[in-house]
Amino acid sequence: MSAPIVSHLDPDSVRRAAEILGNGGIVALPTETVYGLGASIDSASGINRIFSVKGRPADHPLIVHGSSASILDEVSDHPTAVARQLAAEVWPGPLSLLVPRSERVSLSVTGGRDTVVVRVPAHDFFRSVVNFLGSAIAAPSANRFGRVSPTTAEHVAADLGDDVDLIVDGGPSVIGVESTIVDTMTSPPQVLRHGGIPIEDVEALLGMSLAESDGTVRAPGTLASHYAPECQVVLTETADEAQSLLRTLPPTAGIVESPASTGLYAATLYSTLRTCDERGWTHALFVLPPNLGLGRAIRDRLKRAAAPFAG
Ligand code: TXA
Ligand code: MG
C-alpha cells in the first residue's frame, strides 16, 4: 500500500512525522535541495531500513541533519575552525560539512567511517521535526540507489511510495540539486560534491581557494553513473551542436530547452529528466551551462546522468 502523503501545512504533520521517526520508522521529508528519506540517528532499525529501501550499499554514509549550528558539537568532538565558520555563516543552507565523528553518531550512519557529514537544511518543516523528535535525522535523497533524486512529494511517491511510512509534501524543492559537500579536515578544504551553494561563495566566505577532491575521501554516490533516467542523456556545449546532433538521432530524440538562468536550470533539472521518460523520449539532448557557480553542480549531475549505468 502506498504511504500517506501529508501537507507540511497540516497542523499535525510535525508531530506525526516525529512520532513515526521516534518509533523507528522512515519518513520522506522536504528540504530546499531535494527530498530526503529520514530516520532518527538514534534508531538502528530506521537506519537499516533506509539502506534496504534505497538498495544502497552499507558503506555509503548518510548525511546527518540538525536544526541549528549546535549540531556540529553534537556530532563531532573536534569540529574544525573552517567547519565552525561555515556553519555559522551558511546554515541553514545547502552546504554539508565533513568533520570528525563523535560517539554520538553510530558507525551504521557513517558507513563505518570516523568522519560524519552534517548540515542544517533551509526548510522550516524539516527543522521543526528535528526539534520535536529531539534528535538529529539521517537522510539520503529519497530515491532508489543510482536513480534521479526527487524534488517533489509526487516524485517520492512514484519511486518509494510503497516502502516508506509517510511522505510530507513541502512543495517543490527550491534549489533542486543536492547540497555542496566540503571536507573541512584537509588544508585547503576540498570539494567532495558540487551542489546547491556555489564553491565561489564558500571561497569568498573563507577568503581562500578550495581544492577539488583528490579522491582520498571519495563521497560514495559520486560514482560515474548516477541520477540516471531511462532515456539516454546526450550532452552538448552549444545549441547549434544540439541541433546538428538531433539530425543524427531517431525521431524519438528531443532537445531540452535551456532554462533562462542557472538557478532555474538547477530547480527544474530532476523534474526535466523525469519528464523526458514520461514523454517516451529515447534520447534527451541537453546544452550544458558554463562551468561556474551553480553550473558546476548541474554539469556534474548531467554528466553522471549521461554515463552508462554500471549497476
Ligand atoms: O542535499 C542533500 O545533501 C540531500 C538532502 C536530503 O539533505 N541529501 C543527500 O544525501 O544528497 P545522499 O545520501 O544522497 O548523498 C550524501 C553524500 C553521498 O555521496 C555520501 O557518500 C556522502 O554524502 N557522505 C556522507 N557521509 C560521508 C562521509 N563520512 N565521508 C564521505 N562522504 C560522505
Ligand atoms: Mg543521493
GROMACS .gro file of C-alpha atoms and ligand atoms in nm:
model
  345
    1MET     CA    1   0.000   0.000   0.000
    2SER     CA    2   0.126   0.344  -0.087
    3ALA     CA    3   0.233   0.566   0.203
    4PRO     CA    4   0.004   0.853   0.306
    5ILE     CA    5   0.105   1.198   0.183
    6VAL     CA    6   0.052   1.483   0.429
    7SER     CA    7   0.100   1.856   0.367
    8HIS     CA    8   0.365   2.035   0.573
    9LEU     CA    9   0.094   2.295   0.640
   10ASP     CA   10  -0.124   2.037   0.819
   11PRO     CA   11  -0.104   2.144   1.187
   12ASP     CA   12  -0.050   1.784   1.296
   13SER     CA   13   0.219   1.698   1.040
   14VAL     CA   14   0.526   1.779   1.256
   15ARG     CA   15   0.405   1.561   1.544
   16ARG     CA   16   0.301   1.281   1.309
   17ALA     CA   17   0.636   1.271   1.129
   18ALA     CA   18   0.837   1.295   1.454
   19GLU     CA   19   0.639   1.015   1.620
   20ILE     CA   20   0.697   0.779   1.330
   21LEU     CA   21   1.070   0.860   1.337
   22GLY     CA   22   1.080   0.815   1.716
   23ASN     CA   23   0.931   0.469   1.673
   24GLY     CA   24   1.198   0.359   1.425
   25GLY     CA   25   1.005   0.445   1.108
   26ILE     CA   26   1.118   0.624   0.792
   27VAL     CA   27   0.960   0.943   0.655
   28ALA     CA   28   1.022   1.130   0.329
   29LEU     CA   29   1.082   1.494   0.419
   30PRO     CA   30   1.115   1.811   0.211
   31THR     CA   31   1.438   2.011   0.209
   32GLU     CA   32   1.547   2.309  -0.001
   33THR     CA   33   1.780   2.087  -0.208
   34VAL     CA   34   1.595   1.758  -0.273
   35TYR     CA   35   1.356   1.541  -0.070
   36GLY     CA   36   1.528   1.329   0.195
   37LEU     CA   37   1.443   0.983   0.328
   38GLY     CA   38   1.474   1.040   0.703
   39ALA     CA   39   1.535   0.819   1.005
   40SER     CA   40   1.634   0.916   1.360
   41ILE     CA   41   2.010   0.877   1.411
   42ASP     CA   42   1.913   0.702   1.737
   43SER     CA   43   1.712   0.430   1.564
   44ALA     CA   44   1.913   0.132   1.437
   45SER     CA   45   1.604  -0.013   1.271
   46GLY     CA   46   1.520   0.315   1.095
   47ILE     CA   47   1.877   0.349   0.967
   48ASN     CA   48   1.878  -0.013   0.845
   49ARG     CA   49   1.551   0.042   0.662
   50ILE     CA   50   1.693   0.342   0.476
   51PHE     CA   51   1.968   0.123   0.332
   52SER     CA   52   1.734  -0.161   0.238
   53VAL     CA   53   1.462   0.061   0.087
   54LYS     CA   54   1.712   0.258  -0.120
   55GLY     CA   55   1.907  -0.054  -0.218
   56ARG     CA   56   2.213   0.137  -0.103
   57PRO     CA   57   2.541  -0.040  -0.011
   58ALA     CA   58   2.604  -0.031   0.368
   59ASP     CA   59   2.938   0.151   0.324
   60HIS     CA   60   2.772   0.455   0.163
   61PRO     CA   61   2.740   0.700   0.454
   62LEU     CA   62   2.435   0.917   0.527
   63ILE     CA   63   2.425   1.293   0.588
   64VAL     CA   64   2.313   1.393   0.941
   65HIS     CA   65   2.067   1.684   0.958
   66GLY     CA   66   2.025   1.912   1.259
   67SER     CA   67   1.809   2.214   1.337
   68SER     CA   68   2.082   2.464   1.431
   69ALA     CA   69   2.460   2.510   1.421
   70SER     CA   70   2.487   2.343   1.764
   71ILE     CA   71   2.451   2.010   1.579
   72LEU     CA   72   2.819   2.048   1.489
   73ASP     CA   73   2.928   1.996   1.851
   74GLU     CA   74   2.680   1.713   1.893
   75VAL     CA   75   2.807   1.501   1.604
   76SER     CA   76   3.174   1.596   1.636
   77ASP     CA   77   3.410   1.628   1.936
   78HIS     CA   78   3.654   1.840   1.740
   79PRO     CA   79   3.490   2.033   1.459
   80THR     CA   80   3.749   2.225   1.259
   81ALA     CA   81   3.762   2.608   1.262
   82VAL     CA   82   3.661   2.605   0.895
   83ALA     CA   83   3.354   2.397   0.981
   84ARG     CA   84   3.259   2.634   1.262
   85GLN     CA   85   3.288   2.938   1.039
   86LEU     CA   86   3.091   2.788   0.750
   87ALA     CA   87   2.821   2.652   0.982
   88ALA     CA   88   2.778   2.997   1.140
   89GLU     CA   89   2.764   3.177   0.806
   90VAL     CA   90   2.577   2.939   0.574
   91TRP     CA   91   2.338   2.730   0.786
   92PRO     CA   92   2.052   2.681   0.744
   93GLY     CA   93   2.152   2.619   0.384
   94PRO     CA   94   2.269   2.378   0.113
   95LEU     CA   95   2.620   2.313   0.250
   96SER     CA   96   2.725   1.984   0.410
   97LEU     CA   97   3.046   1.967   0.614
   98LEU     CA   98   3.273   1.668   0.667
   99VAL     CA   99   3.406   1.667   1.026
  100PRO     CA  100   3.550   1.405   1.268
  101ARG     CA  101   3.270   1.182   1.406
  102SER     CA  102   3.180   1.174   1.777
  103GLU     CA  103   3.046   0.866   1.960
  104ARG     CA  104   2.702   1.026   1.932
  105VAL     CA  105   2.678   0.910   1.570
  106SER     CA  106   2.676   0.536   1.514
  107LEU     CA  107   2.902   0.373   1.258
  108SER     CA  108   2.596   0.245   1.070
  109VAL     CA  109   2.515   0.609   0.982
  110THR     CA  110   2.870   0.684   0.863
  111GLY     CA  111   2.926   0.359   0.675
  112GLY     CA  112   3.197   0.260   0.925
  113ARG     CA  113   3.390   0.587   0.892
  114ASP     CA  114   3.538   0.805   1.166
  115THR     CA  115   3.404   1.111   0.988
  116VAL     CA  116   3.050   1.242   0.956
  117VAL     CA  117   2.887   1.475   0.707
  118VAL     CA  118   2.639   1.718   0.864
  119ARG     CA  119   2.412   2.004   0.759
  120VAL     CA  120   2.114   2.217   0.868
  121PRO     CA  121   1.853   2.232   0.591
  122ALA     CA  122   1.677   2.558   0.499
  123HIS     CA  123   1.327   2.416   0.530
  124ASP     CA  124   1.129   2.514   0.840
  125PHE     CA  125   0.928   2.194   0.845
  126PHE     CA  126   1.238   1.974   0.850
  127ARG     CA  127   1.394   2.167   1.138
  128SER     CA  128   1.067   2.158   1.334
  129VAL     CA  129   1.062   1.778   1.305
  130VAL     CA  130   1.421   1.759   1.437
  131ASN     CA  131   1.320   1.978   1.734
  132PHE     CA  132   1.004   1.779   1.810
  133LEU     CA  133   1.190   1.448   1.781
  134GLY     CA  134   1.479   1.572   1.994
  135SER     CA  135   1.743   1.401   1.783
  136ALA     CA  136   1.915   1.457   1.451
  137ILE     CA  137   1.785   1.294   1.134
  138ALA     CA  138   1.995   1.095   0.888
  139ALA     CA  139   1.860   1.147   0.538
  140PRO     CA  140   1.988   1.047   0.196
  141SER     CA  141   1.797   1.167  -0.109
  142ALA     CA  142   1.461   0.983  -0.125
  143ASN     CA  143   1.523   0.784  -0.443
  144ARG     CA  144   1.635   0.429  -0.522
  145PHE     CA  145   2.012   0.393  -0.543
  146GLY     CA  146   2.153   0.539  -0.865
  147ARG     CA  147   1.827   0.696  -0.983
  148VAL     CA  148   1.714   1.059  -1.018
  149SER     CA  149   1.671   1.248  -0.688
  150PRO     CA  150   1.317   1.371  -0.604
  151THR     CA  151   1.227   1.739  -0.588
  152THR     CA  152   0.852   1.691  -0.523
  153ALA     CA  153   0.641   1.466  -0.300
  154GLU     CA  154   0.496   1.310  -0.618
  155HIS     CA  155   0.845   1.205  -0.728
  156VAL     CA  156   0.897   1.033  -0.393
  157ALA     CA  157   0.559   0.858  -0.410
  158ALA     CA  158   0.633   0.729  -0.761
  159ASP     CA  159   0.972   0.588  -0.661
  160LEU     CA  160   0.943   0.481  -0.293
  161GLY     CA  161   0.572   0.519  -0.211
  162ASP     CA  162   0.520   0.155  -0.117
  163ASP     CA  163   0.816   0.138   0.120
  164VAL     CA  164   0.804   0.447   0.342
  165ASP     CA  165   0.576   0.518   0.639
  166LEU     CA  166   0.483   0.877   0.549
  167ILE     CA  167   0.559   1.134   0.279
  168VAL     CA  168   0.546   1.501   0.377
  169ASP     CA  169   0.466   1.738   0.090
  170GLY     CA  170   0.656   2.062   0.145
  171GLY     CA  171   0.625   2.190  -0.211
  172PRO     CA  172   0.888   2.171  -0.484
  173SER     CA  173   1.250   2.189  -0.357
  174VAL     CA  174   1.358   2.545  -0.433
  175ILE     CA  175   1.723   2.471  -0.511
  176GLY     CA  176   1.673   2.140  -0.689
  177VAL     CA  177   2.021   1.984  -0.663
  178GLU     CA  178   2.183   1.827  -0.355
  179SER     CA  179   2.395   2.018  -0.108
  180THR     CA  180   2.758   2.103  -0.175
  181ILE     CA  181   2.985   1.882   0.039
  182VAL     CA  182   3.313   2.025   0.172
  183ASP     CA  183   3.579   1.822   0.354
  184THR     CA  184   3.683   2.064   0.630
  185MET     CA  185   3.960   1.832   0.757
  186THR     CA  186   4.208   1.897   0.477
  187SER     CA  187   4.413   2.209   0.413
  188PRO     CA  188   4.289   2.366   0.196
  189PRO     CA  189   3.938   2.222   0.235
  190GLN     CA  190   3.825   2.000  -0.053
  191VAL     CA  191   3.503   1.995  -0.251
  192LEU     CA  192   3.364   1.639  -0.229
  193ARG     CA  193   3.048   1.723  -0.424
  194HIS     CA  194   2.941   2.034  -0.614
  195GLY     CA  195   2.590   2.132  -0.516
  196GLY     CA  196   2.339   2.394  -0.408
  197ILE     CA  197   2.586   2.657  -0.285
  198PRO     CA  198   2.846   2.758  -0.544
  199ILE     CA  199   3.203   2.694  -0.430
  200GLU     CA  200   3.287   3.051  -0.533
  201ASP     CA  201   3.056   3.167  -0.248
  202VAL     CA  202   3.225   2.933   0.001
  203GLU     CA  203   3.567   3.053  -0.113
  204ALA     CA  204   3.462   3.417  -0.068
  205LEU     CA  205   3.346   3.345   0.288
  206LEU     CA  206   3.670   3.166   0.379
  207GLY     CA  207   3.897   3.401   0.188
  208MET     CA  208   4.079   3.104   0.035
  209SER     CA  209   4.056   2.872  -0.262
  210LEU     CA  210   3.914   2.523  -0.216
  211ALA     CA  211   4.076   2.217  -0.371
  212GLU     CA  212   3.889   1.968  -0.587
  213SER     CA  213   3.862   1.626  -0.421
  214ASP     CA  214   4.186   1.432  -0.457
  215GLY     CA  215   3.991   1.106  -0.438
  216THR     CA  216   4.120   1.004  -0.091
  217VAL     CA  217   3.784   1.073   0.076
  218ARG     CA  218   3.561   0.989  -0.216
  219ALA     CA  219   3.198   1.053  -0.130
  220PRO     CA  220   3.025   0.737  -0.250
  221GLY     CA  221   2.737   0.846  -0.468
  222THR     CA  222   2.989   1.039  -0.667
  223LEU     CA  223   3.001   0.724  -0.880
  224ALA     CA  224   3.032   0.774  -1.254
  225SER     CA  225   2.673   0.670  -1.323
  226HIS     CA  226   2.409   0.824  -1.101
  227TYR     CA  227   2.095   1.032  -1.134
  228ALA     CA  228   2.017   0.822  -1.441
  229PRO     CA  229   1.678   0.834  -1.615
  230GLU     CA  230   1.567   0.555  -1.853
  231CYS     CA  231   1.638   0.758  -2.168
  232GLN     CA  232   1.988   0.823  -2.299
  233VAL     CA  233   2.111   1.168  -2.192
  234VAL     CA  234   2.323   1.336  -2.461
  235LEU     CA  235   2.530   1.641  -2.370
  236THR     CA  236   2.640   1.933  -2.585
  237GLU     CA  237   2.814   2.262  -2.516
  238THR     CA  238   2.607   2.475  -2.757
  239ALA     CA  239   2.253   2.493  -2.900
  240ASP     CA  240   2.393   2.461  -3.256
  241GLU     CA  241   2.571   2.141  -3.161
  242ALA     CA  242   2.245   2.005  -3.016
  243GLN     CA  243   2.058   2.084  -3.342
  244SER     CA  244   2.311   1.906  -3.560
  245LEU     CA  245   2.327   1.604  -3.327
  246LEU     CA  246   1.948   1.580  -3.328
  247ARG     CA  247   1.953   1.518  -3.704
  248THR     CA  248   2.164   1.205  -3.648
  249LEU     CA  249   1.927   1.057  -3.386
  250PRO     CA  250   1.590   0.877  -3.414
  251PRO     CA  251   1.262   1.081  -3.416
  252THR     CA  252   1.210   0.982  -3.050
  253ALA     CA  253   1.502   1.210  -2.956
  254GLY     CA  254   1.438   1.564  -2.831
  255ILE     CA  255   1.625   1.878  -2.727
  256VAL     CA  256   1.559   2.007  -2.374
  257GLU     CA  257   1.506   2.382  -2.378
  258SER     CA  258   1.771   2.552  -2.163
  259PRO     CA  259   1.621   2.750  -1.872
  260ALA     CA  260   1.691   3.124  -1.861
  261SER     CA  261   1.916   3.113  -1.552
  262THR     CA  262   2.132   2.854  -1.377
  263GLY     CA  263   1.904   2.887  -1.072
  264LEU     CA  264   1.606   2.781  -1.281
  265TYR     CA  265   1.815   2.517  -1.457
  266ALA     CA  266   1.902   2.358  -1.119
  267ALA     CA  267   1.548   2.390  -0.981
  268THR     CA  268   1.394   2.210  -1.281
  269LEU     CA  269   1.675   1.966  -1.367
  270TYR     CA  270   1.548   1.650  -1.198
  271SER     CA  271   1.183   1.709  -1.300
  272THR     CA  272   1.302   1.757  -1.656
  273LEU     CA  273   1.497   1.430  -1.651
  274ARG     CA  274   1.179   1.251  -1.538
  275THR     CA  275   0.967   1.431  -1.799
  276CYS     CA  276   1.192   1.301  -2.078
  277ASP     CA  277   1.100   0.948  -1.973
  278GLU     CA  278   0.730   1.036  -1.944
  279ARG     CA  279   0.736   1.176  -2.298
  280GLY     CA  280   0.875   0.846  -2.422
  281TRP     CA  281   1.196   1.005  -2.548
  282THR     CA  282   1.478   0.760  -2.616
  283HIS     CA  283   1.737   1.040  -2.623
  284ALA     CA  284   1.736   1.377  -2.440
  285LEU     CA  285   1.982   1.641  -2.559
  286PHE     CA  286   2.092   1.898  -2.302
  287VAL     CA  287   2.301   2.209  -2.360
  288LEU     CA  288   2.538   2.231  -2.062
  289PRO     CA  289   2.560   2.559  -1.866
  290PRO     CA  290   2.903   2.725  -1.822
  291ASN     CA  291   3.127   2.558  -1.562
  292LEU     CA  292   3.096   2.814  -1.284
  293GLY     CA  293   2.865   2.886  -0.991
  294LEU     CA  294   2.561   2.657  -0.982
  295GLY     CA  295   2.655   2.549  -1.334
  296ARG     CA  296   2.923   2.322  -1.183
  297ALA     CA  297   2.666   2.110  -0.998
  298ILE     CA  298   2.434   2.100  -1.300
  299ARG     CA  299   2.716   1.983  -1.527
  300ASP     CA  300   2.823   1.723  -1.270
  301ARG     CA  301   2.472   1.573  -1.240
  302LEU     CA  302   2.412   1.577  -1.615
  303LYS     CA  303   2.744   1.400  -1.680
  304ARG     CA  304   2.650   1.128  -1.432
  305ALA     CA  305   2.302   1.103  -1.585
  306ALA     CA  306   2.468   1.055  -1.925
  307ALA     CA  307   2.709   0.783  -1.808
  308PRO     CA  308   2.607   0.421  -1.876
  309PHE     CA  309   2.453   0.260  -1.566
  310ALA     CA  310   2.706   0.018  -1.420
  311GLY     CA  311   2.457  -0.144  -1.173
  312TXA     O1  312   2.110   1.798  -0.023
  312TXA     C1  313   2.145   1.693   0.030
  312TXA     O2  314   2.260   1.675   0.076
  312TXA     C2  315   2.038   1.581   0.040
  312TXA     C3  316   1.928   1.628   0.132
  312TXA     C4  317   1.826   1.520   0.159
  312TXA     O3  318   1.982   1.680   0.250
  312TXA     N1  319   2.098   1.459   0.085
  312TXA     C5  320   2.178   1.384   0.007
  312TXA     O4  321   2.216   1.264   0.064
  312TXA     O5  322   2.213   1.418  -0.106
  312TXA     P1  323   2.279   1.144  -0.021
  312TXA     O6  324   2.288   1.031   0.076
  312TXA     O7  325   2.200   1.122  -0.143
  312TXA     O8  326   2.423   1.193  -0.053
  312TXA     C6  327   2.514   1.206   0.054
  312TXA     C7  328   2.655   1.206   0.002
  312TXA     C8  329   2.693   1.070  -0.052
  312TXA     O9  330   2.768   1.088  -0.170
  312TXA     C9  331   2.778   1.016   0.063
  312TXA    O10  332   2.871   0.923   0.021
  312TXA    C10  333   2.844   1.142   0.115
  312TXA    O11  334   2.741   1.236   0.111
  312TXA     N2  335   2.890   1.126   0.254
  312TXA    C11  336   2.815   1.123   0.367
  312TXA     N3  337   2.892   1.100   0.475
  312TXA    C12  338   3.019   1.089   0.431
  312TXA    C13  339   3.146   1.065   0.493
  312TXA     N4  340   3.157   1.047   0.624
  312TXA     N5  341   3.255   1.061   0.413
  312TXA    C14  342   3.246   1.080   0.280
  312TXA     N6  343   3.129   1.101   0.216
  312TXA    C15  344   3.018   1.107   0.288
  313MG      MG  345   2.150   1.077  -0.342
   0.00000   0.00000   0.00000
